[in-house]
Coordinates of C-alpha atoms and ligand atoms in Angstrom, one line a residue:
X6 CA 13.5 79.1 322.4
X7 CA 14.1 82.5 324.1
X8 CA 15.2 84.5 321.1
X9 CA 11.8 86.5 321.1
X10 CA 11.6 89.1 323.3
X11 CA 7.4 90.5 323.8
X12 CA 6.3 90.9 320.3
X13 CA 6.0 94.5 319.5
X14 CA 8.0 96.0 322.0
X15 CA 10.6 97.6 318.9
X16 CA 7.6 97.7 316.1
X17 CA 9.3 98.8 312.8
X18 CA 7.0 101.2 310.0
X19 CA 4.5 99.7 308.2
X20 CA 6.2 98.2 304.6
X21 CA 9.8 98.7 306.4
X22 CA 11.4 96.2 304.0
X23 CA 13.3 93.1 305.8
X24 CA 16.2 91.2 303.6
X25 CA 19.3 89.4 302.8
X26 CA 22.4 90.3 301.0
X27 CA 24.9 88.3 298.9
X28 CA 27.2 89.0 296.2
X29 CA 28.4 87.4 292.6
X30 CA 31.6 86.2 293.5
X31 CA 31.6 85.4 297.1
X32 CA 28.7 82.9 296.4
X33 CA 28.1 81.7 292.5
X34 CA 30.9 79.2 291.3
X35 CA 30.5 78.3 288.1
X36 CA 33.8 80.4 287.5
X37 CA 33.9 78.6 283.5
X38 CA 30.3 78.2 282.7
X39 CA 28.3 79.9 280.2
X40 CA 30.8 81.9 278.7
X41 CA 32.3 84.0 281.9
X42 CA 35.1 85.6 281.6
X43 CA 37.5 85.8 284.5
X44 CA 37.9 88.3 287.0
X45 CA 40.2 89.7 289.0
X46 CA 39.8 87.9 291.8
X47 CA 39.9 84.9 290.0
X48 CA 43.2 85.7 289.2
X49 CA 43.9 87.2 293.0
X50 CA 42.6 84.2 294.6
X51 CA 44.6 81.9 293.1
X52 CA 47.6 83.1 293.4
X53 CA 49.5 81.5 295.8
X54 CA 49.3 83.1 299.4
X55 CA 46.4 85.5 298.6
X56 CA 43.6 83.9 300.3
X57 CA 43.7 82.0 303.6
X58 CA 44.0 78.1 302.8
X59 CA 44.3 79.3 299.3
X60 CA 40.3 79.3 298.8
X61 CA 38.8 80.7 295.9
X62 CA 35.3 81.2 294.5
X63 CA 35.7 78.5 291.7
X64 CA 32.9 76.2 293.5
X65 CA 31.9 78.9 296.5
X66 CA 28.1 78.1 297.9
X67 CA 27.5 76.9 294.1
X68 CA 24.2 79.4 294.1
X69 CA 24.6 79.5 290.0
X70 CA 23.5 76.0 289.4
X71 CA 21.2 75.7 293.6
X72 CA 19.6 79.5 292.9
X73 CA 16.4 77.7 293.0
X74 CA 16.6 76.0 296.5
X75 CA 18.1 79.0 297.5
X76 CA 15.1 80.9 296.7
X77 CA 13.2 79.0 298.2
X78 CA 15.3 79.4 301.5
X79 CA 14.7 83.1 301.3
X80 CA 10.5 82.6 300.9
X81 CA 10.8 80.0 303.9
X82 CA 12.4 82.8 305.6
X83 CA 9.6 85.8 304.6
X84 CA 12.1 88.2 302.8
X85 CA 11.0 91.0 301.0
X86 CA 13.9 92.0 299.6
X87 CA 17.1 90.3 298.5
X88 CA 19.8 92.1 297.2
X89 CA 22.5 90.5 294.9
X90 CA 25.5 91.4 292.3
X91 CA 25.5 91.0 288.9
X92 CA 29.2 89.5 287.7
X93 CA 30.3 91.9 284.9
X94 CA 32.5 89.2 283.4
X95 CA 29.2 86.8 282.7
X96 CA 27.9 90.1 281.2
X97 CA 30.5 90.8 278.7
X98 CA 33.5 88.4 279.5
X99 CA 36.4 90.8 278.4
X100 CA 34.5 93.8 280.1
X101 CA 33.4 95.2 276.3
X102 CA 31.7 94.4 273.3
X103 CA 28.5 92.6 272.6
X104 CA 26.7 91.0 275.8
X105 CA 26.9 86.9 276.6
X106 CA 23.0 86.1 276.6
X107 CA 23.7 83.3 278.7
X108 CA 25.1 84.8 281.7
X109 CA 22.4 87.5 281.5
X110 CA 19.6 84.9 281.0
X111 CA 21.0 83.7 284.4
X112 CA 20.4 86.7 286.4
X113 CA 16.9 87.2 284.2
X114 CA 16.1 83.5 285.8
X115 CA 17.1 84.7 289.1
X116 CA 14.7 87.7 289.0
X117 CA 11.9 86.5 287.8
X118 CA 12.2 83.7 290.7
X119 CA 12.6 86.4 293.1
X120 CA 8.8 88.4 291.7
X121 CA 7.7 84.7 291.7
X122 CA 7.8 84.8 295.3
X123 CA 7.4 87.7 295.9
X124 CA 10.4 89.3 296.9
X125 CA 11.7 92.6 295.4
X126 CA 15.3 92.0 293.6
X127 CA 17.8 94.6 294.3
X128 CA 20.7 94.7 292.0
X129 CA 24.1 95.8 292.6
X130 CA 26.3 96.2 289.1
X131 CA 30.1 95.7 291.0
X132 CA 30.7 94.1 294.2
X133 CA 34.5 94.1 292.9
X134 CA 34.8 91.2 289.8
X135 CA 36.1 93.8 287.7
X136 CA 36.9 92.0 284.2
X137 CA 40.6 90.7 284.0
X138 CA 41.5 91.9 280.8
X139 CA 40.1 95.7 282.2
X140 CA 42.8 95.3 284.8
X141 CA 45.1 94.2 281.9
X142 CA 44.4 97.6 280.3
X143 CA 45.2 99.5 283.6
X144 CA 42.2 98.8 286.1
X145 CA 39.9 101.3 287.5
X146 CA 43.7 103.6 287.5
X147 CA 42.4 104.1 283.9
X148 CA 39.9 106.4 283.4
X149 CA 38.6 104.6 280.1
X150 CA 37.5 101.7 282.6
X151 CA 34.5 104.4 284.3
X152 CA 32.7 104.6 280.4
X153 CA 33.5 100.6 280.3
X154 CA 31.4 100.3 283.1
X155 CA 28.7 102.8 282.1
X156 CA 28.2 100.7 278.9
X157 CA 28.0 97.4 280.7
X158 CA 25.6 99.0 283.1
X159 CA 23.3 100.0 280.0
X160 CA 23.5 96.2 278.8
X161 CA 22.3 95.4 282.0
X162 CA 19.4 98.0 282.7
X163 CA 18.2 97.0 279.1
X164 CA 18.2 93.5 279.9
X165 CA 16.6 93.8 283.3
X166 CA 15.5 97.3 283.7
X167 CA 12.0 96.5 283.6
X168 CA 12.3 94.3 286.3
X169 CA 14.5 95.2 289.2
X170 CA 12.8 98.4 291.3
X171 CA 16.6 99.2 293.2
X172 CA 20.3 99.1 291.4
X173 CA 22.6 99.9 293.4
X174 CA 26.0 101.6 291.1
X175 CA 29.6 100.3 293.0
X176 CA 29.6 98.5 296.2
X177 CA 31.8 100.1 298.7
X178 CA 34.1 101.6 296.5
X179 CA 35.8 102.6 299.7
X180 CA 37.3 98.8 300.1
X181 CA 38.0 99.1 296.7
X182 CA 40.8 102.0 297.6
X183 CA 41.5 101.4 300.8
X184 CA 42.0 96.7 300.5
X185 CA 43.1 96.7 297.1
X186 CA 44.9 100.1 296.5
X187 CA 46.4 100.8 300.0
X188 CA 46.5 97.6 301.8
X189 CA 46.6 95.3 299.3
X190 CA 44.9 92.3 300.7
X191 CA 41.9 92.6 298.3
X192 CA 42.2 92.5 294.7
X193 CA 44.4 93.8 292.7
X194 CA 46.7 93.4 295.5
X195 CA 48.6 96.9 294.7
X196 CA 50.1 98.7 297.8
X197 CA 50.5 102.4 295.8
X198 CA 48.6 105.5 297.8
X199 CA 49.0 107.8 295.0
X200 CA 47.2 105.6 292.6
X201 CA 44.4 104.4 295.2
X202 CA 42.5 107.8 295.1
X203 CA 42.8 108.6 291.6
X204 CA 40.7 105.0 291.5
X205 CA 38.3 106.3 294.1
X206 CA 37.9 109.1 291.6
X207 CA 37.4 106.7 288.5
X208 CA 34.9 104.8 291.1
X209 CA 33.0 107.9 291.7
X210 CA 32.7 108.7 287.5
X211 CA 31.9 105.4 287.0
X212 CA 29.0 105.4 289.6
X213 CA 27.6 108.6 288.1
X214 CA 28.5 107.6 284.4
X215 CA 26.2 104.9 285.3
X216 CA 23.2 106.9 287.1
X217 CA 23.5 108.8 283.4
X218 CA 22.4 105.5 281.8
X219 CA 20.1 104.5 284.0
X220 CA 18.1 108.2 283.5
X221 CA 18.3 107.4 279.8
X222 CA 17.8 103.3 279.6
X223 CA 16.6 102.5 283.3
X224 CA 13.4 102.0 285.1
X225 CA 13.5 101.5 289.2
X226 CA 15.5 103.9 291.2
X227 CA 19.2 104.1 291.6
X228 CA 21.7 105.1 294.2
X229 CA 25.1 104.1 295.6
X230 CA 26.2 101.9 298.2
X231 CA 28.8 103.1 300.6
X232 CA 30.2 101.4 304.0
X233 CA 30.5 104.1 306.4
X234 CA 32.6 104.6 309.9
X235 CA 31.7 106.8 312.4
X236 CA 35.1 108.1 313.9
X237 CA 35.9 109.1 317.4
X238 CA 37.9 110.6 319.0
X239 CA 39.5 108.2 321.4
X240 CA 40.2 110.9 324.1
X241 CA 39.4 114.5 324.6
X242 CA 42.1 116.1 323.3
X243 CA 42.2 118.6 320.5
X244 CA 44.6 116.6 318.9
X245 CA 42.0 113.3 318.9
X246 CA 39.3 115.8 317.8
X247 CA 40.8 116.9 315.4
X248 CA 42.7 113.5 314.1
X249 CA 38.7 112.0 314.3
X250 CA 38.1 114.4 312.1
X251 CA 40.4 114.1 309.0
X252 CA 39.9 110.6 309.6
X253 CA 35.9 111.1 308.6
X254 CA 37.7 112.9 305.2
X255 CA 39.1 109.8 304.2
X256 CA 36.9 107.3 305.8
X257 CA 32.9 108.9 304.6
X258 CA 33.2 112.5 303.1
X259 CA 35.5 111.3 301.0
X260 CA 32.8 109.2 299.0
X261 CA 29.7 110.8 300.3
X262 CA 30.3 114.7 299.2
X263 CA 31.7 114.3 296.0
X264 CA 28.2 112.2 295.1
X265 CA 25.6 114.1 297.3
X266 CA 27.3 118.0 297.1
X267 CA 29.6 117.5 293.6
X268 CA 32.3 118.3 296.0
X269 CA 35.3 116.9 297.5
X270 CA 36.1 117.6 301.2
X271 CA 38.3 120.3 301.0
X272 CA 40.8 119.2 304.0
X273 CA 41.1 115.3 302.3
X274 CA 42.5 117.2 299.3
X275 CA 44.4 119.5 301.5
X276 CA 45.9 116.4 303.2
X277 CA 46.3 114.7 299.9
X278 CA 48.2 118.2 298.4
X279 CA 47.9 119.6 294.8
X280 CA 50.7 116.7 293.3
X281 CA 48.1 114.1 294.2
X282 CA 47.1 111.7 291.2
X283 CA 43.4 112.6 292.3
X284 CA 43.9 116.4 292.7
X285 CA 45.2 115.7 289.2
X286 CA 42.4 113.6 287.6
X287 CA 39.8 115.3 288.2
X288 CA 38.8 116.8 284.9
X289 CA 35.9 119.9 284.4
X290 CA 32.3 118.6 284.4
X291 CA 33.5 115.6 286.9
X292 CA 32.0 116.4 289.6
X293 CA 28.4 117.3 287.9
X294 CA 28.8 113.8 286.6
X295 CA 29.5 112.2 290.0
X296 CA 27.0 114.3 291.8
X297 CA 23.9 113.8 289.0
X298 CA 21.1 113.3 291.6
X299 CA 20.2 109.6 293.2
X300 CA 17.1 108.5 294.3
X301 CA 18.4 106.8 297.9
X302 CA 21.6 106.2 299.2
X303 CA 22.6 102.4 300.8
X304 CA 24.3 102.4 304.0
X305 CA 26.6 99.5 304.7
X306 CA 27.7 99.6 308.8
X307 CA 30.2 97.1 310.2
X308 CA 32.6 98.9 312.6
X309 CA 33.3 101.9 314.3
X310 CA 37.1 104.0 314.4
X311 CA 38.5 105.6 317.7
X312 CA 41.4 107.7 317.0
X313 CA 43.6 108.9 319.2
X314 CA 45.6 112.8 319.0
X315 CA 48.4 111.2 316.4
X316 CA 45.9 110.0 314.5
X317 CA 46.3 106.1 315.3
X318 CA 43.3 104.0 315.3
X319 CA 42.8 102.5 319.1
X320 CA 40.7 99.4 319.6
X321 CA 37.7 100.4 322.1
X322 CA 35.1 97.4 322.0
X323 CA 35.3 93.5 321.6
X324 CA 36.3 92.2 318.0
X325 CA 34.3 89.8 316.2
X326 CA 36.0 86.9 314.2
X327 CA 36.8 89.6 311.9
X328 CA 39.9 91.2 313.7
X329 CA 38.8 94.9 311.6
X330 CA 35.3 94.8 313.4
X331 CA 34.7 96.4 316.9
X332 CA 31.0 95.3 317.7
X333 CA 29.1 98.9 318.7
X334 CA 25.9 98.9 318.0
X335 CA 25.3 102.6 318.4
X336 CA 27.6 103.6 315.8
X337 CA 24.4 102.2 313.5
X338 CA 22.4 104.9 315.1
X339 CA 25.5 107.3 314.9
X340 CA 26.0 106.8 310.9
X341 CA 22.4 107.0 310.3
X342 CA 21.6 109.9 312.0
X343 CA 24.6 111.6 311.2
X344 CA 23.8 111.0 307.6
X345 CA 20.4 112.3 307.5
X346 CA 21.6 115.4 309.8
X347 CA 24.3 115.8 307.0
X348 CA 23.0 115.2 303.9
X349 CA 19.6 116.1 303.9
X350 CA 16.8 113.5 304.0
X351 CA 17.5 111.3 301.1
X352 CA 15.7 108.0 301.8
X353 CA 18.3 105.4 303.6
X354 CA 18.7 101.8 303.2
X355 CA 21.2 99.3 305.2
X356 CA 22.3 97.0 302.3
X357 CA 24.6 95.0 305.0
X358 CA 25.4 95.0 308.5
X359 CA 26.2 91.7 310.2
X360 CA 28.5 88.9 312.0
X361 CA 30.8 86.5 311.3
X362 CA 30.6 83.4 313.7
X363 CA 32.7 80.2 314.0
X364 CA 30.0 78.1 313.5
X365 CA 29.7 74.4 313.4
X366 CA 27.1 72.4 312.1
X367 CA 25.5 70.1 315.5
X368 CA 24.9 66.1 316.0
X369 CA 21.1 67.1 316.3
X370 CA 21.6 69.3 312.5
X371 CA 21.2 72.4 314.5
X372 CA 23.3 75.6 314.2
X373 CA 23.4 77.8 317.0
X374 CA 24.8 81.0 316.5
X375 CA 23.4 83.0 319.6
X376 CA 26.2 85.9 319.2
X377 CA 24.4 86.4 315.3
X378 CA 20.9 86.7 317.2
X379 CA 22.4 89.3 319.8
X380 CA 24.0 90.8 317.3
X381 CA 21.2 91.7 314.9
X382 CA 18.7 92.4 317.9
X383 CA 21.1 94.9 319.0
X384 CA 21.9 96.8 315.7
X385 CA 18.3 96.3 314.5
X386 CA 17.2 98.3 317.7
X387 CA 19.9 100.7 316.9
X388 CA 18.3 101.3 313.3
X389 CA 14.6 101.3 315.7
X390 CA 15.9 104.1 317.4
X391 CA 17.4 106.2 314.2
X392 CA 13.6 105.6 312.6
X393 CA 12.3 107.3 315.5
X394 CA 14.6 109.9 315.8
X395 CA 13.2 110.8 311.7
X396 CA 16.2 109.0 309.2
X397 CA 14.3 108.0 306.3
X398 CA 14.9 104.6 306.5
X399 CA 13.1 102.1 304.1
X400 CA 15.0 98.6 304.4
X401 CA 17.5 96.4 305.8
X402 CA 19.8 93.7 304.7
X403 CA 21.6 91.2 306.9
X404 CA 25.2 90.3 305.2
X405 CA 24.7 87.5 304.3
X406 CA 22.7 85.1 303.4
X407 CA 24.4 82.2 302.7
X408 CA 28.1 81.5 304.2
X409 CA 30.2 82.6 301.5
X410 CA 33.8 82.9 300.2
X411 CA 35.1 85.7 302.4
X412 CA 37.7 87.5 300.6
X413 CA 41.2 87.3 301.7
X414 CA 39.5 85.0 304.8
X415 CA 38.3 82.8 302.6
X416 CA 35.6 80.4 303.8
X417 CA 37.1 80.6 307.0
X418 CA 34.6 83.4 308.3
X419 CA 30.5 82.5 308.3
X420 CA 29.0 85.3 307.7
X421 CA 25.5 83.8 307.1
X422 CA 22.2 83.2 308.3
X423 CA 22.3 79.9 306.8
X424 CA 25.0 77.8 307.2
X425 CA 26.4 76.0 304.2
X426 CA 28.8 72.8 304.0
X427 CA 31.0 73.2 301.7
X428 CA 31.8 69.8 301.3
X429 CA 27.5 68.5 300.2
X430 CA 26.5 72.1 299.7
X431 CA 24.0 71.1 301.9
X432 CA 22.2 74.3 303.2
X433 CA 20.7 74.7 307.3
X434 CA 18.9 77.6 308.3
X435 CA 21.0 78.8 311.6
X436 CA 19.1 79.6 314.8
X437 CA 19.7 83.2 313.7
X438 CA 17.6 82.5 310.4
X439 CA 14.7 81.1 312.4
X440 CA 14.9 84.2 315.1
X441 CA 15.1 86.8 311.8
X442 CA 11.8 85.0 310.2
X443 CA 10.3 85.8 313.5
X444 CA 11.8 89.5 313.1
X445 CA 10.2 89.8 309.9
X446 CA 6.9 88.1 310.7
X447 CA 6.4 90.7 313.7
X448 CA 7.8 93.7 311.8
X449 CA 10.0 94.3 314.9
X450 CA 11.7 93.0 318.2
Ligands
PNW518 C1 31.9 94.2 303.0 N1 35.9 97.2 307.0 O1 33.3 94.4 303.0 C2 31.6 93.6 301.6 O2 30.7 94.4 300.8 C3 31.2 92.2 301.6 O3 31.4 91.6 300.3 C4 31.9 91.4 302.7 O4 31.7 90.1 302.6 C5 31.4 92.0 304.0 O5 31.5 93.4 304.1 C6 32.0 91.4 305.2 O6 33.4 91.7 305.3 C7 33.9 95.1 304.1 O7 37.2 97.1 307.1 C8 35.2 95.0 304.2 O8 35.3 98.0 307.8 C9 35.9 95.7 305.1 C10 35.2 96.5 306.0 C11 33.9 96.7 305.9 C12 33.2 95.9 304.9

């Protein structure tokens, strides 16, 4: 092999924390077992034309009933850290009332394997299965739905609390807006501006809502998990300045001030204008809610933005698989430092970042995915670089794991570092697995 470059050249701090990420829906299956209720992308996925081949997460990588062999994967590979979702609909089916022991018994399982190893669990409570019948009753559009999901979050931090040392609050809740408000691609599948920020804003008092509980129930720290975009300005123009600009509103400040200053960027709600359902929602004491303290802040970079002086977004670097990602690994070092610069020095962790490949499982059971390998080298010696230049930052997480259902894309995008077959379920560590356990064993390129 000539993956390793001279051991040591990029050394990473002492306890820097190496893992893996995955989430509940994109890998579990077992969509009727134990008493889970269905989400709504259950119901998004199979509905006809949602999903690419019309693939849903009713079987997925099957982790539910394999979580053992796939523990075992992520010892072979020396994680310390594996971060995972918790499906709300196992937790409480209908997205209230009293808690289904089985399907928190199944994440208690998966945690204790996890110590049992030796690798630290970190938790995220939505990675998007919102309960069905909460959409029924009006979806994260209804305010009710935030305290919904500060009571399911207290379920979970008294049935775990003890034993999980990071939760992470809402996954991206920008994707959340921006797919399944705006765009409509993701779940709920709605295509309705005015209503897509008033959800950020529900996001946002559900996140904080939930830090509440987790000061009065919790143990472990807590913090949020955003995917943020450095934007660009595609030329030098004041119009591209200044388009770059409003674009960062809506693309990070959006979700980062109202949590870490208990305010929202004044020129997003300029833009948005005083009839906006957000402008609207937001209630006295909100933003004290939203902005009660966190103890880190998770950093999810995929993709850069370059927009140009009438505010158009303008392609600037090869696309991966994944026709939304330009691949620049600098904009990892951008984000990080800019957040850090920003926001103070809150301790940072990258809870994804990675690649999908089309990969293809060889006659010698070998998969090489050498454009995963250059991928991470060059992103992880992006994050090097941030380290030095004094961002707090404590871990990072490859997305993903395991291939997994992608969405909209279906299973049509690997995103892991082990390849699954969806056809035995058979798992094979990718050439990118074996470089990253050589990553992790050296602490460093
Ligand atoms: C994340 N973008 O979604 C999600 O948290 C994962 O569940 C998902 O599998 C992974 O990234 C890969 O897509 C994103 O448009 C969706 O920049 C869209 C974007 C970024 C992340």
């Amino acid at each position: 092999r000539t993956d390793a470059p001279p051991a040591g050249a990029l050394r990473f701090p002492p306890g820097f924390g190496w893992g893996a990420a995955t989430s509940a829906y994109q890998i579990e299956g077992a969509a009727k077992e134990d008493g889970r209720g269905e989400s709504i992308w259950d119901t998004f996925s199979r509905t006809p034309g949602r999903t690419r081949n019309g693939d849903t997460g009713d079987v997925a990588a099957d982790h539910y009933h394999r979580y053992a062999e796939d523990l075992d994967l992520m010892r072979d590979l020396g994680l310390h850290s594996y971060r995972f979702s918790i499906s709300w609909p196992r937790v409480q089916a209908d997205g209230t009332g009293a808690p289904n022991q089985r399907g928190l018994d199944f994440y208690r399982r998966l945690v204790d394997g996890l110590h049992e190893r030796g690798i630290a669990p970190m938790a995220t409570l939505f990675h998007w299965d919102l309960p069905q019948a909460l959409q029924d009753a009006g979806g994260w559009e209804s305010r009710d739905v935030a305290h919904r999901f500060a009571d399911y979050a207290e379920i979970v931090f008294r049935a775990l609390g003890d034993r999980v040392p990071v939760w992470l609050t809402v996954n991206e809740p920008k994707t959340v807006v921006q797919n399944g408000y705006l765009v409509g691609h993701h779940a709920p599948g709605r295509q309705d501006p005015d209503a897509a920020y008033l959800v950020a804003h529900h996001l946002h008092l559900a996140h904080g809502l939930a830090v509440a509980a987790h000061r009065a129930t919790g143990a472990g720290r807590i913090g949020p998990a955003l995917n943020l975009h450095p934007c660009y300005p595609a030329d030098d123009s004041p119009e591209a300045a200044r388009a770059a600009r409003l674009h960062d509103g809506y693309e990070n400040r959006l979700y980062l001030d109202p949590i870490l200053t208990g305010r929202y960027p004044q020129d997003v709600l300029d833009d948005l204008g005083p009839d906006s359902r957000l402008v609207r929602g937001i209630r006295d004491g909100d933003l004290a809610t939203i902005s009660a303290p966190v103890d880190l802040l998770a950093v999810q970079y995929y993709t850069p933005y370059y927009l140009d002086g009438d505010g158009t977004s303008i392609p600037r670097w090869p696309t991966s698989q994944a026709p939304w990602q330009q691949i620049h690994p600098d904009g990892m070092y951008d984000i990080l430092t800019r957040v850090t610069r920003d926001y103070g020095p809150i301790p940072l962790t990258v809870t994804e970042n990675g690649l999908p490949t089309p990969d293809t499982l060889g006659a010698d059971g070998t998969v090489d995915d050498a454009r995963r390998v250059a991928f991470l080298r060059d992103h992880f010696a992006a994050a090097h670089r941030a380290v030095a230049a004094g961002v707090p930052l404590e871990s990072y997480h490859v997305w993903s794991l395991l291939d997994n259902f992608e969405w909209d894309a279906g299973y049509d995008e690997r995103w892991g570092l082990v390849y699954v077959d969806y056809q035995t379920q058979q798992r094979v560590l990718k050439r990118s697995a074996h470089w990253y356990r050589q990553v992790i064993a050296a602490n460093g390129l």
